[in-house]
PDB file of C-alpha atoms in Angstrom:
ATOM      1  CA  MET L   1     -45.800 -13.316  38.460  1.00 60.00           C
ATOM      2  CA  ARG L   2     -42.835 -15.680  38.108  1.00 63.00           C
ATOM      3  CA  GLU L   3     -39.333 -14.650  38.946  1.00 61.00           C
ATOM      4  CA  HIS L   4     -36.338 -15.582  36.820  1.00 57.00           C
ATOM      5  CA  ARG L   5     -34.026 -17.685  39.016  1.00 64.00           C
ATOM      6  CA  ARG L   6     -30.786 -17.007  37.149  1.00 66.00           C
ATOM      7  CA  SER L   7     -28.658 -13.915  37.385  1.00 65.00           C
ATOM      8  CA  ILE L   8     -28.387 -11.717  34.310  1.00 63.00           C
ATOM      9  CA  ASP L   9     -25.408  -9.424  33.798  1.00 65.00           C
ATOM     10  CA  LEU L  10     -25.868  -6.306  31.706  1.00 70.00           C
ATOM     11  CA  VAL L  11     -22.544  -5.432  30.118  1.00 68.00           C
ATOM     12  CA  ARG L  12     -21.323  -2.264  28.397  1.00 73.00           C
ATOM     13  CA  TYR L  13     -18.417  -2.498  25.934  1.00 71.00           C
ATOM     14  CA  ARG L  14     -15.972   0.398  25.465  1.00 74.00           C
ATOM     15  CA  LEU L  15     -13.006   0.624  23.112  1.00 71.00           C
ATOM     16  CA  PHE L  16      -9.885   2.204  24.640  1.00 70.00           C
ATOM     17  CA  GLY L  17      -7.442   3.082  21.878  1.00 66.00           C
ATOM     18  CA  SER L  18      -7.005   0.675  19.004  1.00 64.00           C
ATOM     19  CA  ASP L  19      -6.172  -2.500  20.913  1.00 65.00           C
ATOM     20  CA  LEU L  20      -7.947  -2.513  24.275  1.00 70.00           C
ATOM     21  CA  LEU L  21     -11.554  -3.405  24.907  1.00 68.00           C
ATOM     22  CA  GLY L  22     -13.143  -2.668  28.267  1.00 71.00           C
ATOM     23  CA  LEU L  23     -16.085  -4.562  29.680  1.00 65.00           C
ATOM     24  CA  GLU L  24     -18.152  -2.870  32.375  1.00 67.00           C
ATOM     25  CA  THR L  25     -20.820  -4.741  34.266  1.00 65.00           C
ATOM     26  CA  VAL L  26     -23.609  -2.167  34.434  1.00 61.00           C
ATOM     27  CA  ALA L  27     -25.975  -4.191  36.567  1.00 62.00           C
ATOM     28  CA  SER L  28     -26.429  -7.702  37.751  1.00 57.00           C
ATOM     29  CA  VAL L  29     -30.039  -8.738  38.109  1.00 56.00           C
ATOM     30  CA  SER L  30     -30.619 -11.708  40.393  1.00 56.00           C
ATOM     31  CA  GLY L  31     -34.049 -12.391  41.821  1.00 53.00           C
ATOM     32  CA  GLY L  32     -35.157  -8.816  41.245  1.00 48.00           C
ATOM     33  CA  MET L  33     -32.156  -7.121  42.944  1.00 46.00           C
ATOM     34  CA  GLN L  34     -29.632  -4.954  41.142  1.00 42.00           C
ATOM     35  CA  VAL L  35     -25.985  -4.909  42.150  1.00 40.00           C
ATOM     36  CA  ALA L  36     -23.478  -2.395  40.791  1.00 40.00           C
ATOM     37  CA  GLY L  37     -20.660  -3.976  38.812  1.00 39.00           C
ATOM     38  CA  ARG L  38     -17.006  -3.231  38.328  1.00 37.00           C
ATOM     39  CA  VAL L  39     -14.935  -2.580  35.238  1.00 37.00           C
ATOM     40  CA  HIS L  40     -13.111  -5.514  33.644  1.00 38.00           C
ATOM     41  CA  ARG L  41     -10.507  -4.607  31.049  1.00 39.00           C
ATOM     42  CA  GLN L  42      -9.336  -7.282  28.674  1.00 42.00           C
ATOM     43  CA  ALA L  43      -7.070  -6.976  25.701  1.00 46.00           C
ATOM     44  CA  VAL L  44      -9.498  -8.817  23.439  1.00 44.00           C
ATOM     45  CA  ALA L  45      -8.439  -7.009  20.294  1.00 45.00           C
ATOM     46  CA  ARG L  46      -4.767  -7.548  21.152  1.00 52.00           C
ATOM     47  CA  ALA L  47      -5.329 -11.293  21.559  1.00 49.00           C
ATOM     48  CA  ALA L  48      -7.041 -11.410  18.164  1.00 48.00           C
ATOM     49  CA  ALA L  49      -4.106  -9.527  16.647  1.00 51.00           C
ATOM     50  CA  ASP L  50      -1.707 -12.073  18.175  1.00 54.00           C
ATOM     51  CA  VAL L  51      -3.658 -14.952  16.657  1.00 46.00           C
ATOM     52  CA  GLN L  52      -3.393 -13.394  13.234  1.00 50.00           C
ATOM     53  CA  GLY L  53       0.009 -11.896  13.762  1.00 68.00           C
ATOM     54  CA  ALA L  54       1.669  -9.741  11.187  1.00 76.00           C
ATOM     55  CA  SER L  55       3.912 -12.555   9.982  1.00 81.00           C
ATOM     56  CA  MET L  56       0.951 -14.876   9.359  1.00 84.00           C
ATOM     57  CA  VAL L  57      -0.903 -12.143   7.470  1.00 85.00           C
ATOM     58  CA  GLU L  58       2.195 -11.560   5.332  1.00 87.00           C
ATOM     59  CA  LEU L  59       2.407 -15.300   4.707  1.00 88.00           C
ATOM     60  CA  ALA L  60      -1.258 -15.377   3.644  1.00 89.00           C
ATOM     61  CA  ASN L  61      -0.606 -12.474   1.270  1.00 89.00           C
ATOM     62  CA  ALA L  62       2.368 -14.322  -0.233  1.00 91.00           C
ATOM     63  CA  VAL L  63       0.225 -17.434  -0.798  1.00 90.00           C
ATOM     64  CA  ASP L  64      -2.493 -15.264  -2.336  1.00 91.00           C
ATOM     65  CA  GLU L  65       0.020 -13.752  -4.759  1.00 91.00           C
ATOM     66  CA  VAL L  66       1.424 -17.163  -5.757  1.00 91.00           C
ATOM     67  CA  LEU L  67      -2.000 -18.763  -6.294  1.00 91.00           C
ATOM     68  CA  LEU L  68      -3.356 -15.832  -8.314  1.00 90.00           C
ATOM     69  CA  GLY L  69      -0.174 -15.831 -10.397  1.00 90.00           C
ATOM     70  CA  LEU L  70      -0.593 -19.440 -11.548  1.00 87.00           C
ATOM     71  CA  GLY L  71      -2.632 -18.439 -14.590  1.00 85.00           C
ATOM     72  CA  ASP L  72      -4.934 -15.908 -16.207  1.00 84.00           C
ATOM     73  CA  GLY L  73      -8.176 -17.681 -15.346  1.00 85.00           C
ATOM     74  CA  VAL L  74      -7.669 -17.846 -11.568  1.00 88.00           C
ATOM     75  CA  ASN L  75     -10.397 -16.263  -9.460  1.00 89.00           C
ATOM     76  CA  ARG L  76     -10.399 -15.703  -5.703  1.00 89.00           C
ATOM     77  CA  VAL L  77     -13.718 -16.233  -3.935  1.00 89.00           C
ATOM     78  CA  GLU L  78     -14.228 -15.244  -0.297  1.00 87.00           C
ATOM     79  CA  ARG L  79     -16.246 -17.790   1.670  1.00 85.00           C
ATOM     80  CA  LYS L  80     -17.349 -17.696   5.273  1.00 86.00           C
ATOM     81  CA  THR L  81     -14.599 -19.964   6.613  1.00 86.00           C
ATOM     82  CA  TYR L  82     -11.968 -19.950   3.866  1.00 88.00           C
ATOM     83  CA  ARG L  83     -10.751 -18.271   0.683  1.00 90.00           C
ATOM     84  CA  ALA L  84     -11.173 -20.377  -2.466  1.00 90.00           C
ATOM     85  CA  TYR L  85      -9.053 -20.152  -5.606  1.00 91.00           C
ATOM     86  CA  GLN L  86     -10.684 -21.507  -8.717  1.00 90.00           C
ATOM     87  CA  ARG L  87     -10.184 -21.982 -12.379  1.00 85.00           C
ATOM     88  CA  LEU L  88     -13.347 -23.769 -13.468  1.00 84.00           C
ATOM     89  CA  ARG L  89     -13.525 -25.504 -10.090  1.00 87.00           C
ATOM     90  CA  ASN L  90     -11.782 -24.902  -6.785  1.00 87.00           C
ATOM     91  CA  PHE L  91      -8.173 -26.025  -6.828  1.00 91.00           C
ATOM     92  CA  ALA L  92      -7.004 -24.451  -3.544  1.00 91.00           C
ATOM     93  CA  CYS L  93      -8.612 -23.270  -0.318  1.00 91.00           C
ATOM     94  CA  VAL L  94      -6.800 -21.141   2.247  1.00 91.00           C
ATOM     95  CA  CYS L  95      -8.118 -21.016   5.811  1.00 88.00           C
ATOM     96  CA  PRO L  96      -7.592 -17.906   7.967  1.00 86.00           C
ATOM     97  CA  PRO L  97      -4.157 -17.843   9.647  1.00 84.00           C
ATOM     98  CA  GLN L  98      -3.827 -19.663  12.934  1.00 82.00           C
ATOM     99  CA  LEU L  99      -1.360 -18.784  15.673  1.00 83.00           C
ATOM    100  CA  SER L 100       1.665 -20.340  14.001  1.00 85.00           C
ATOM    101  CA  LYS L 101       0.547 -21.781  10.666  1.00 88.00           C
ATOM    102  CA  LEU L 102      -1.530 -21.265   7.572  1.00 90.00           C
ATOM    103  CA  LEU L 103      -3.532 -24.222   6.224  1.00 90.00           C
ATOM    104  CA  VAL L 104      -3.999 -24.678   2.479  1.00 91.00           C
ATOM    105  CA  TYR L 105      -6.130 -27.486   1.048  1.00 91.00           C
ATOM    106  CA  LEU L 106      -5.302 -28.614  -2.488  1.00 91.00           C
ATOM    107  CA  LYS L 107      -7.030 -30.793  -5.085  1.00 90.00           C
ATOM    108  CA  VAL L 108      -4.084 -33.172  -5.308  1.00 89.00           C
ATOM    109  CA  ASP L 109      -4.339 -36.904  -4.673  1.00 87.00           C
ATOM    110  CA  PRO L 110      -2.326 -37.497  -1.461  1.00 87.00           C
ATOM    111  CA  LYS L 111      -1.263 -40.923  -2.808  1.00 88.00           C
ATOM    112  CA  ASP L 112       0.659 -39.184  -5.599  1.00 87.00           C
ATOM    113  CA  VAL L 113       2.652 -37.009  -3.175  1.00 87.00           C
ATOM    114  CA  GLU L 114       5.356 -37.883  -0.700  1.00 88.00           C
ATOM    115  CA  LEU L 115       3.791 -36.793   2.599  1.00 87.00           C
ATOM    116  CA  VAL L 116       6.126 -34.894   4.909  1.00 88.00           C
ATOM    117  CA  PRO L 117       5.044 -34.802   8.592  1.00 90.00           C
ATOM    118  CA  GLY L 118       4.409 -31.222   9.687  1.00 89.00           C
ATOM    119  CA  PHE L 119       4.169 -30.000   6.089  1.00 90.00           C
ATOM    120  CA  THR L 120       1.688 -32.150   4.128  1.00 90.00           C
ATOM    121  CA  ARG L 121      -1.119 -34.372   5.365  1.00 89.00           C
ATOM    122  CA  ASP L 122      -3.803 -36.620   3.859  1.00 88.00           C
ATOM    123  CA  VAL L 123      -7.195 -35.307   5.008  1.00 87.00           C
ATOM    124  CA  SER L 124      -9.357 -37.331   2.613  1.00 85.00           C
ATOM    125  CA  GLY L 125     -11.157 -39.081   5.484  1.00 81.00           C
ATOM    126  CA  LEU L 126     -11.314 -36.044   7.758  1.00 81.00           C
ATOM    127  CA  GLY L 127     -13.739 -33.160   7.858  1.00 77.00           C
ATOM    128  CA  HIS L 128     -12.257 -29.757   7.169  1.00 76.00           C
ATOM    129  CA  HIS L 129     -13.124 -26.385   5.659  1.00 78.00           C
ATOM    130  CA  GLY L 130     -12.568 -26.004   1.957  1.00 80.00           C
ATOM    131  CA  THR L 131     -12.092 -28.528  -0.805  1.00 82.00           C
ATOM    132  CA  GLY L 132      -9.208 -30.839  -1.487  1.00 85.00           C
ATOM    133  CA  ASP L 133      -7.700 -33.926   0.098  1.00 86.00           C
ATOM    134  CA  LEU L 134      -4.171 -32.647   0.664  1.00 90.00           C
ATOM    135  CA  GLU L 135      -3.474 -30.274   3.555  1.00 90.00           C
ATOM    136  CA  VAL L 136      -0.343 -28.133   3.343  1.00 92.00           C
ATOM    137  CA  GLN L 137       0.818 -26.423   6.539  1.00 92.00           C
ATOM    138  CA  LEU L 138       2.759 -23.230   5.905  1.00 92.00           C
ATOM    139  CA  ARG L 139       4.764 -21.591   8.681  1.00 91.00           C
ATOM    140  CA  THR L 140       7.474 -19.607   6.861  1.00 89.00           C
ATOM    141  CA  PRO L 141       8.040 -18.036   3.439  1.00 90.00           C
ATOM    142  CA  ARG L 142      10.366 -20.981   2.730  1.00 91.00           C
ATOM    143  CA  ASP L 143       7.352 -23.307   3.093  1.00 91.00           C
ATOM    144  CA  VAL L 144       5.535 -21.287   0.418  1.00 90.00           C
ATOM    145  CA  GLU L 145       8.463 -21.927  -1.940  1.00 92.00           C
ATOM    146  CA  ARG L 146       8.407 -25.659  -1.078  1.00 91.00           C
ATOM    147  CA  ALA L 147       4.664 -25.821  -1.802  1.00 91.00           C
ATOM    148  CA  GLN L 148       4.766 -24.164  -5.242  1.00 91.00           C
ATOM    149  CA  ASP L 149       5.029 -27.494  -7.095  1.00 91.00           C
ATOM    150  CA  LEU L 150       1.974 -28.723  -5.189  1.00 92.00           C
ATOM    151  CA  PHE L 151       0.124 -25.492  -6.050  1.00 92.00           C
ATOM    152  CA  ARG L 152       0.933 -25.997  -9.748  1.00 92.00           C
ATOM    153  CA  ALA L 153      -0.191 -29.643  -9.661  1.00 92.00           C
ATOM    154  CA  SER L 154      -3.490 -28.660  -8.077  1.00 90.00           C
ATOM    155  CA  TYR L 155      -3.971 -25.870 -10.649  1.00 91.00           C
ATOM    156  CA  ALA L 156      -3.298 -28.316 -13.497  1.00 88.00           C
ATOM    157  CA  ALA L 157      -5.842 -30.787 -12.101  1.00 85.00           C
ATOM    158  CA  ALA L 158      -8.639 -28.192 -12.000  1.00 78.00           C
TER     159      ALA L 158
END
């Protein structure tokens, strides 16, 4: 009989309230011996809530409302890594909110747009989720207003 040379931790997860996740090491198996563990509490759910803070979720909802309001034939399609907005083809893709910004990819030729550092970026040679060569970084509701002309141009191109 061969013995496994690496230690294996058996972990039990417990949810404490709505925003605290506890991790308890039930047993640690190393070379056939079991050692009792101790409880590790981490605010995993709270960290996830911080990443997608309330303001970023509100910003994503505002973008959703603007993109769906561009015309009657706009459909929203949920993908694994982004949310696509399409007419006949995708014209905008919204990635899940990051800590401080929301990324929107548009089907607009970056050469036809004046690129503003920190707001718009040419990603035609870069890999990214979604479709479109123009990345728009949204941080505030004011940025959503600034991007509406770009949203309309992308909608018209689709």
